[in-house]
CSV table of C-alpha atoms in Angstrom, one decimal:
chain,number,residue,atom,x,y,z
A,1,UNK,CA,-55.6,-86.3,43.0
A,2,UNK,CA,-58.9,-85.9,41.3
A,3,UNK,CA,-60.9,-83.1,42.8
A,4,UNK,CA,-64.2,-83.8,40.7
A,5,UNK,CA,-66.6,-87.0,39.4
A,6,UNK,CA,-66.9,-85.3,36.3
A,7,UNK,CA,-70.1,-87.0,34.3
A,8,UNK,CA,-72.6,-89.0,36.2
A,9,UNK,CA,-75.5,-90.9,35.6
A,10,UNK,CA,-78.8,-90.7,37.2
A,11,UNK,CA,-81.7,-93.1,37.9
A,12,UNK,CA,-85.1,-93.2,39.3
A,13,UNK,CA,-85.4,-92.9,43.1
A,14,UNK,CA,-88.2,-91.8,45.5
A,15,UNK,CA,-87.2,-88.0,44.9
A,16,UNK,CA,-87.0,-88.6,41.3
A,17,UNK,CA,-83.0,-89.2,40.8
A,18,UNK,CA,-80.3,-91.1,42.2
A,19,UNK,CA,-76.5,-90.4,42.1
A,20,UNK,CA,-74.9,-93.8,40.6
A,21,UNK,CA,-71.7,-94.0,38.9
A,22,UNK,CA,-70.3,-92.0,35.7
A,23,UNK,CA,-71.4,-92.5,32.4
A,24,UNK,CA,-70.4,-90.8,29.3
A,25,UNK,CA,-73.4,-91.2,26.6
A,26,UNK,CA,-76.4,-89.8,25.4
A,27,UNK,CA,-78.3,-90.7,28.6
A,28,UNK,CA,-76.1,-87.6,30.1
A,29,UNK,CA,-77.5,-85.4,27.7
A,30,UNK,CA,-81.2,-86.7,28.4
A,31,UNK,CA,-80.6,-86.4,32.1
A,32,UNK,CA,-79.1,-82.9,32.0
A,33,UNK,CA,-81.9,-81.3,29.9
A,34,UNK,CA,-84.4,-83.4,32.7
A,35,UNK,CA,-82.7,-81.2,35.5
A,36,UNK,CA,-83.0,-78.1,33.4
A,37,UNK,CA,-86.8,-78.7,33.3
A,38,UNK,CA,-87.0,-79.7,37.1
A,39,UNK,CA,-85.0,-76.2,38.3
A,40,UNK,CA,-87.2,-74.1,36.4
A,41,UNK,CA,-89.6,-74.2,39.2
A,42,UNK,CA,-87.3,-72.0,41.0
A,43,UNK,CA,-86.8,-69.4,39.0
A,44,UNK,CA,-89.1,-66.7,40.0
A,45,UNK,CA,-87.6,-63.9,42.0
A,46,UNK,CA,-89.2,-62.4,45.0
A,47,UNK,CA,-89.6,-58.6,45.0
A,48,UNK,CA,-89.0,-58.1,48.9
A,49,UNK,CA,-86.3,-60.6,49.4
A,50,UNK,CA,-84.3,-59.0,46.2
A,51,UNK,CA,-85.0,-55.4,47.8
A,52,UNK,CA,-83.7,-56.6,51.1
A,53,UNK,CA,-80.9,-58.6,49.8
A,54,UNK,CA,-79.7,-55.0,47.8
A,55,UNK,CA,-80.2,-53.0,51.0
A,56,UNK,CA,-78.2,-55.2,53.0
A,57,UNK,CA,-75.4,-55.2,50.7
A,58,UNK,CA,-75.1,-51.9,49.5
A,59,UNK,CA,-75.6,-50.0,52.7
A,60,UNK,CA,-72.9,-51.8,54.6
A,61,UNK,CA,-70.8,-51.1,51.7
A,62,UNK,CA,-71.4,-47.2,52.1
A,63,UNK,CA,-70.8,-47.4,55.4
A,64,UNK,CA,-67.4,-49.5,55.5
A,65,UNK,CA,-66.1,-47.0,52.5
A,66,UNK,CA,-67.2,-43.8,54.6
A,67,UNK,CA,-65.1,-45.3,57.5
A,68,UNK,CA,-62.4,-46.1,55.5
A,69,UNK,CA,-62.0,-42.7,54.7
A,70,UNK,CA,-62.4,-41.5,58.1
A,71,UNK,CA,-59.9,-43.4,59.7
A,72,UNK,CA,-57.7,-42.6,56.7
A,73,UNK,CA,-58.5,-38.7,57.4
A,74,UNK,CA,-57.4,-39.2,61.0
A,75,UNK,CA,-54.1,-40.6,59.9
A,76,UNK,CA,-55.0,-44.2,60.4
A,77,UNK,CA,-53.9,-45.7,57.1
A,78,UNK,CA,-53.4,-48.8,58.3
A,79,UNK,CA,-56.9,-49.2,59.8
A,80,UNK,CA,-58.3,-47.8,56.2
A,81,UNK,CA,-56.5,-50.8,54.8
A,82,UNK,CA,-58.1,-53.0,57.5
A,83,UNK,CA,-61.7,-52.0,56.2
A,84,UNK,CA,-61.1,-52.6,52.5
A,85,UNK,CA,-61.0,-56.4,53.7
A,86,UNK,CA,-64.7,-56.5,54.2
A,87,UNK,CA,-65.8,-53.6,51.9
A,88,UNK,CA,-64.3,-55.6,49.5
A,89,UNK,CA,-66.6,-58.3,50.3
A,90,UNK,CA,-69.7,-56.2,49.7
A,91,UNK,CA,-68.5,-55.2,46.4
A,92,UNK,CA,-68.4,-58.3,45.2
A,93,UNK,CA,-71.5,-59.5,46.4
A,94,UNK,CA,-73.0,-56.0,44.7
A,95,UNK,CA,-71.5,-57.4,41.4
A,96,UNK,CA,-73.3,-60.8,42.0
A,97,UNK,CA,-76.6,-58.6,42.3
A,98,UNK,CA,-75.8,-57.1,39.2
A,99,UNK,CA,-75.0,-60.8,37.4
A,100,UNK,CA,-78.6,-61.8,38.5
A,101,UNK,CA,-79.8,-58.8,37.2
A,102,UNK,CA,-78.1,-59.6,33.7
A,103,UNK,CA,-79.5,-62.7,33.7
A,104,UNK,CA,-83.2,-60.8,34.0
A,105,UNK,CA,-83.2,-63.2,37.7
A,106,UNK,CA,-83.1,-60.7,40.5
A,107,UNK,CA,-86.5,-58.9,39.6
A,108,UNK,CA,-89.5,-59.8,37.7
A,109,UNK,CA,-89.3,-57.1,35.3
A,110,UNK,CA,-86.8,-56.4,33.0
A,111,UNK,CA,-86.6,-52.4,33.5
A,112,UNK,CA,-86.2,-53.1,37.3
A,113,UNK,CA,-83.1,-55.9,36.5
A,114,UNK,CA,-81.7,-53.4,33.5
A,115,UNK,CA,-81.7,-49.9,35.6
A,116,UNK,CA,-80.3,-51.6,39.0
A,117,UNK,CA,-77.7,-53.4,37.0
A,118,UNK,CA,-76.5,-50.5,35.3
A,119,UNK,CA,-76.4,-48.2,38.5
A,120,UNK,CA,-74.4,-51.2,40.4
A,121,UNK,CA,-72.0,-51.4,37.1
A,122,UNK,CA,-70.9,-47.7,38.0
A,123,UNK,CA,-69.7,-48.8,41.4
A,124,UNK,CA,-68.3,-52.4,39.8
A,125,UNK,CA,-66.7,-50.5,36.7
A,126,UNK,CA,-68.5,-53.0,34.7
A,127,UNK,CA,-70.5,-51.6,31.9
A,128,UNK,CA,-74.1,-53.4,32.1
A,129,UNK,CA,-75.1,-54.0,28.9
A,130,UNK,CA,-71.6,-54.8,27.3
A,131,UNK,CA,-71.1,-57.3,30.0
A,132,UNK,CA,-74.5,-58.7,29.7
A,133,UNK,CA,-73.8,-59.6,26.3
A,134,UNK,CA,-70.5,-61.2,26.4
A,135,UNK,CA,-71.5,-63.3,29.6
A,136,UNK,CA,-74.7,-64.4,27.6
A,137,UNK,CA,-72.1,-65.5,24.7
A,138,UNK,CA,-70.0,-67.3,27.7
A,139,UNK,CA,-73.2,-69.2,28.9
A,140,UNK,CA,-73.9,-70.5,24.9
A,141,UNK,CA,-70.7,-71.5,24.1
A,142,UNK,CA,-69.2,-72.7,27.6
A,143,UNK,CA,-67.6,-75.8,27.0
A,144,UNK,CA,-66.9,-75.8,23.6
A,145,UNK,CA,-63.7,-75.8,22.3
A,146,UNK,CA,-64.4,-74.5,18.7
A,147,UNK,CA,-65.9,-71.4,20.2
A,148,UNK,CA,-63.6,-69.9,22.8
A,149,UNK,CA,-62.9,-66.5,23.1
A,150,UNK,CA,-65.6,-64.4,24.8
A,151,UNK,CA,-66.4,-64.2,28.0
A,152,UNK,CA,-63.9,-67.2,29.4
A,153,UNK,CA,-60.2,-67.9,30.6
A,154,UNK,CA,-58.2,-68.5,27.8
A,155,UNK,CA,-57.2,-72.2,27.6
A,156,UNK,CA,-55.2,-74.1,24.8
A,157,UNK,CA,-55.5,-77.9,24.1
A,158,UNK,CA,-52.0,-79.8,24.7
A,159,UNK,CA,-52.1,-80.2,21.1
A,160,UNK,CA,-52.2,-76.4,20.3
A,161,UNK,CA,-49.7,-75.4,23.1
A,162,UNK,CA,-47.0,-77.7,21.5
A,163,UNK,CA,-47.7,-76.3,18.2
A,164,UNK,CA,-46.6,-72.7,19.4
A,165,UNK,CA,-43.3,-71.3,18.9
A,166,UNK,CA,-41.1,-70.7,22.0
A,167,UNK,CA,-42.3,-67.1,22.0
A,168,UNK,CA,-46.1,-68.1,21.6
A,169,UNK,CA,-45.3,-70.9,24.7
A,170,UNK,CA,-43.9,-68.0,26.9
A,171,UNK,CA,-46.6,-65.7,26.2
A,172,UNK,CA,-49.2,-68.5,27.1
A,173,UNK,CA,-47.3,-69.2,30.4
A,174,UNK,CA,-46.8,-65.4,31.4
A,175,UNK,CA,-50.8,-65.2,30.8
A,176,UNK,CA,-51.2,-68.3,32.8
A,177,UNK,CA,-48.9,-67.2,35.7
A,178,UNK,CA,-50.6,-66.6,39.1
A,179,UNK,CA,-49.3,-63.2,39.4
A,180,UNK,CA,-51.0,-62.3,36.2
A,181,UNK,CA,-54.0,-64.1,36.1
A,182,UNK,CA,-54.9,-63.1,40.1
A,183,UNK,CA,-52.4,-59.9,40.4
A,184,UNK,CA,-51.9,-57.8,37.0
A,185,UNK,CA,-55.1,-59.4,35.1
A,186,UNK,CA,-58.1,-58.1,37.5
A,187,UNK,CA,-56.5,-54.6,37.8
A,188,UNK,CA,-56.1,-54.4,33.9
A,189,UNK,CA,-59.6,-56.3,33.3
A,190,UNK,CA,-61.6,-53.4,35.3
A,191,UNK,CA,-59.9,-50.6,35.5
A,192,UNK,CA,-58.5,-50.4,31.7
A,193,UNK,CA,-60.2,-53.4,29.5
A,194,UNK,CA,-64.0,-52.7,30.4
A,195,UNK,CA,-63.5,-49.3,29.4
A,196,UNK,CA,-63.9,-50.2,25.9
A,197,UNK,CA,-66.2,-52.9,24.4
A,198,UNK,CA,-63.7,-55.3,23.4
A,199,UNK,CA,-65.0,-57.9,21.3
A,200,UNK,CA,-68.0,-56.3,20.4
A,201,UNK,CA,-67.2,-53.7,18.5
A,202,UNK,CA,-69.2,-54.6,15.5
A,203,UNK,CA,-71.9,-55.4,17.4
A,204,UNK,CA,-74.0,-52.2,16.8
A,205,UNK,CA,-74.1,-49.1,18.8
A,206,UNK,CA,-75.4,-50.6,22.4
A,207,UNK,CA,-72.3,-51.9,23.7
A,208,UNK,CA,-70.4,-48.5,23.0
A,209,UNK,CA,-73.6,-46.4,24.6
A,210,UNK,CA,-73.3,-48.7,27.7
A,211,UNK,CA,-69.6,-48.4,28.0
A,212,UNK,CA,-69.3,-44.7,27.3
A,213,UNK,CA,-72.6,-43.8,29.6
A,214,UNK,CA,-70.8,-46.1,32.5
A,215,UNK,CA,-67.4,-44.4,31.9
A,216,UNK,CA,-69.0,-40.9,31.9
A,217,UNK,CA,-70.7,-42.0,35.3
A,218,UNK,CA,-67.5,-43.2,37.0
A,219,UNK,CA,-66.0,-39.9,35.8
A,220,UNK,CA,-68.6,-38.2,37.4
A,221,UNK,CA,-68.5,-39.7,40.6
A,222,UNK,CA,-64.7,-40.2,40.8
A,223,UNK,CA,-64.7,-36.3,40.4
A,224,UNK,CA,-66.9,-35.6,42.9
A,225,UNK,CA,-65.6,-37.8,45.6
A,226,UNK,CA,-62.0,-36.1,45.0
A,227,UNK,CA,-63.4,-32.5,44.9
A,228,UNK,CA,-64.7,-33.7,48.5
A,229,UNK,CA,-62.1,-35.7,50.0
A,230,UNK,CA,-59.1,-35.2,47.4
A,231,UNK,CA,-57.4,-37.4,44.9
A,232,UNK,CA,-54.8,-38.9,47.5
A,233,UNK,CA,-57.7,-40.4,50.0
A,234,UNK,CA,-59.7,-41.5,47.4
A,235,UNK,CA,-56.6,-43.4,45.6
A,236,UNK,CA,-56.0,-44.8,49.0
A,237,UNK,CA,-59.3,-45.5,50.2
A,238,UNK,CA,-61.3,-46.8,47.0
A,239,UNK,CA,-58.3,-48.5,45.2
A,240,UNK,CA,-57.6,-50.8,47.7
A,241,UNK,CA,-61.4,-52.1,48.1
A,242,UNK,CA,-61.8,-52.0,44.0
A,243,UNK,CA,-58.4,-54.2,43.5
A,244,UNK,CA,-59.4,-56.5,46.1
A,245,UNK,CA,-62.9,-57.4,45.1
A,246,UNK,CA,-61.7,-57.6,41.4
A,247,UNK,CA,-59.1,-60.2,42.2
A,248,UNK,CA,-61.8,-62.3,44.5
A,249,UNK,CA,-64.1,-61.9,41.5
A,250,UNK,CA,-61.5,-63.3,39.0
A,251,UNK,CA,-60.5,-66.4,41.1
A,252,UNK,CA,-64.5,-67.0,41.5
A,253,UNK,CA,-64.7,-67.2,37.6
A,254,UNK,CA,-61.5,-69.0,37.4
A,255,UNK,CA,-62.2,-71.7,39.6
A,256,UNK,CA,-65.7,-72.0,38.5
A,257,UNK,CA,-64.7,-73.7,35.2
A,258,UNK,CA,-61.1,-74.5,35.5
A,259,UNK,CA,-60.7,-77.6,37.6
A,260,UNK,CA,-59.3,-81.0,36.5
A,261,UNK,CA,-62.2,-82.7,35.2
A,262,UNK,CA,-64.4,-79.9,33.6
A,263,UNK,CA,-65.7,-80.8,30.4
A,264,UNK,CA,-64.4,-79.7,26.9
A,265,UNK,CA,-65.7,-80.8,23.5
A,266,UNK,CA,-65.7,-79.9,20.1
A,267,UNK,CA,-68.6,-78.1,18.4
A,268,UNK,CA,-69.9,-81.9,16.9
A,269,UNK,CA,-69.9,-83.3,20.2
A,270,UNK,CA,-71.0,-80.4,22.2
A,271,UNK,CA,-74.4,-80.1,24.4
A,272,UNK,CA,-75.5,-77.3,26.0
A,273,UNK,CA,-77.1,-78.6,28.9
A,274,UNK,CA,-74.5,-81.0,29.4
A,275,UNK,CA,-71.4,-78.5,29.4
A,276,UNK,CA,-73.6,-76.5,31.9
A,277,UNK,CA,-74.0,-79.0,34.3
A,278,UNK,CA,-70.6,-81.0,34.1
A,279,UNK,CA,-68.2,-78.1,33.1
A,280,UNK,CA,-69.2,-75.8,35.7
A,281,UNK,CA,-68.1,-76.7,39.3
A,282,UNK,CA,-69.8,-76.6,42.6
A,283,UNK,CA,-67.5,-74.6,44.8
A,284,UNK,CA,-68.4,-75.4,48.7
A,285,UNK,CA,-67.0,-72.2,50.4
A,286,UNK,CA,-67.5,-71.7,54.3
A,287,UNK,CA,-71.0,-70.0,55.3
A,288,UNK,CA,-69.6,-66.7,55.9
A,289,UNK,CA,-67.4,-66.9,52.0
A,290,UNK,CA,-70.8,-68.2,50.6
A,291,UNK,CA,-72.9,-65.4,51.9
A,292,UNK,CA,-70.3,-62.8,50.3
A,293,UNK,CA,-70.0,-64.5,46.8
A,294,UNK,CA,-74.0,-64.7,46.9
A,295,UNK,CA,-73.9,-68.5,46.6
A,296,UNK,CA,-72.3,-68.3,42.8
A,297,UNK,CA,-70.1,-71.2,44.0
A,298,UNK,CA,-73.3,-73.4,43.2
A,299,UNK,CA,-72.2,-72.5,39.7
A,300,UNK,CA,-73.3,-76.0,38.1
A,301,UNK,CA,-76.9,-75.5,38.6
A,302,UNK,CA,-76.9,-71.6,38.0
A,303,UNK,CA,-75.2,-72.7,34.6
A,304,UNK,CA,-78.0,-75.2,34.1
A,305,UNK,CA,-80.6,-73.1,35.0
A,306,UNK,CA,-79.4,-69.4,35.1
A,307,UNK,CA,-83.0,-68.2,35.8
A,308,UNK,CA,-82.8,-69.0,39.4
A,309,UNK,CA,-81.8,-66.0,41.5
A,310,UNK,CA,-78.9,-66.7,43.9
A,311,UNK,CA,-81.1,-66.7,47.4
A,312,UNK,CA,-82.8,-69.8,45.8
A,313,UNK,CA,-79.8,-71.7,45.0
A,314,UNK,CA,-78.9,-73.3,48.1
A,315,UNK,CA,-82.7,-74.4,48.2
A,316,UNK,CA,-82.2,-76.6,45.1
A,317,UNK,CA,-79.4,-78.2,46.8
A,318,UNK,CA,-81.6,-78.8,49.9
A,319,UNK,CA,-84.0,-80.5,47.8
A,320,UNK,CA,-81.8,-82.3,45.4
A,321,UNK,CA,-78.8,-83.1,47.3
A,322,UNK,CA,-77.4,-85.6,44.8
A,323,UNK,CA,-76.4,-82.3,42.7
A,324,UNK,CA,-74.2,-81.8,45.7
A,325,UNK,CA,-71.3,-84.5,44.1
A,326,UNK,CA,-71.5,-82.9,40.6
A,327,UNK,CA,-68.2,-81.0,39.9
A,328,UNK,CA,-67.4,-80.6,43.8
A,329,UNK,CA,-64.5,-79.1,45.2
A,330,UNK,CA,-64.0,-77.4,48.3
A,331,UNK,CA,-61.7,-74.3,49.4
A,332,UNK,CA,-58.4,-76.3,49.7
A,333,UNK,CA,-58.8,-78.3,46.8
A,334,UNK,CA,-59.4,-75.1,44.7
A,335,UNK,CA,-55.7,-73.8,45.2
A,336,UNK,CA,-54.9,-76.9,43.0
A,337,UNK,CA,-56.4,-75.4,40.4
A,338,UNK,CA,-54.0,-72.7,39.5
A,339,UNK,CA,-51.5,-75.5,38.0
A,340,UNK,CA,-53.9,-76.9,35.7
A,341,UNK,CA,-53.6,-74.8,32.5
A,342,UNK,CA,-54.1,-76.8,29.4
A,343,UNK,CA,-56.8,-79.4,28.2
A,344,UNK,CA,-55.7,-82.6,27.3
A,345,UNK,CA,-58.0,-83.9,24.9
A,346,UNK,CA,-56.8,-87.6,25.2
A,347,UNK,CA,-57.2,-87.6,28.6
A,348,UNK,CA,-60.2,-85.4,28.9
A,349,UNK,CA,-59.1,-83.2,31.6
A,350,UNK,CA,-56.7,-80.3,32.5
A,351,UNK,CA,-53.1,-80.8,33.5
A,352,UNK,CA,-50.5,-78.8,33.9
A,353,UNK,CA,-47.2,-77.5,32.2
A,354,UNK,CA,-44.9,-79.9,34.8
A,355,UNK,CA,-47.3,-83.0,33.4
A,356,UNK,CA,-46.9,-82.4,30.2
A,357,UNK,CA,-42.8,-81.6,30.5
A,358,UNK,CA,-42.5,-84.9,32.3
A,359,UNK,CA,-44.8,-86.6,29.6
A,360,UNK,CA,-42.6,-85.0,26.8
A,361,UNK,CA,-39.5,-86.2,28.6
A,362,UNK,CA,-40.5,-89.7,29.0
A,363,UNK,CA,-41.6,-90.0,25.3
A,364,UNK,CA,-38.2,-88.8,24.5
A,365,UNK,CA,-36.2,-90.9,26.7
A,366,UNK,CA,-36.4,-94.2,25.0
A,367,UNK,CA,-34.8,-92.5,21.7
A,368,UNK,CA,-32.1,-90.7,24.0
A,369,UNK,CA,-31.2,-94.1,25.3
A,370,UNK,CA,-31.1,-95.7,22.3
A,371,UNK,CA,-27.3,-96.4,21.0
A,372,UNK,CA,-26.4,-94.8,18.3
A,373,UNK,CA,-25.6,-96.7,14.8
């Protein structure tokens, strides 16, 4: 079942636009650009609101971390693990603040954005300047088949997958397996891969400086905490929080672009605004999860106008309800996205290994049934 109406055409209405049937031509590009201009008025951050958002995220995280350590020190490891669940939610939310800082949207001034982002990066194990650059590449190339590889989930086309050797197919299937993608993968990404500026090693000294400075700061914090509470307590308190938050973060990023009727185009047909609007999902979560994820589920609007602070994204949907149906998926529908692993250029949608296998069998069946001469 389709979980998304991919491309929509907009017509004039009393509010400016109305939702009508899907279209797939130059008019879509024109209207995606028009939405970009309309959404610009939401891009001004409010300093007091941003400070309040930072406070109500960082302070509860510190309190929950302390509570987890205290209960562990009393011998209640099970209670510490339970506390790790809400604590990881606040860590995810802190990462979303870092994300807004990287886009220059959390504060009006770049200096405030950069230094708040760098400090948060120590807690999220994410070197700010390195991540900001790779994430900018992701925004600039999203949905472009010919420019894959940085800041996105590796996705092959059906043709590319079929051209692989058995070993190549096995590696891709392992990479796409849920236990790897959402189990081993997040731990590898945040604990190991982000310790070295992979992919930007030729782009000057800034990615290296950001990564090494973040690594040094992380080492200092870890050393101080292990000296104070011991290595065992630190690992058993902090690792569950970090790993839960990492898994949630990878899941969110996956669902925001890996849904059935996302959009991918070859370079000659690709358009930035159209890819932003139609290649990103509106992941509608329950209210509590929406708060912990800082409205990142309104991802199609974010990609179309990344200068909007996360706390203004719900206002966009209230003012322009016609945007709600673009790329819309629910929490229940999102679990089906896990099986979508290959881009079918002919059908213009993501498909599963099972679907490709069934298609290959159907194509081979007539040949097998034909009598031998």
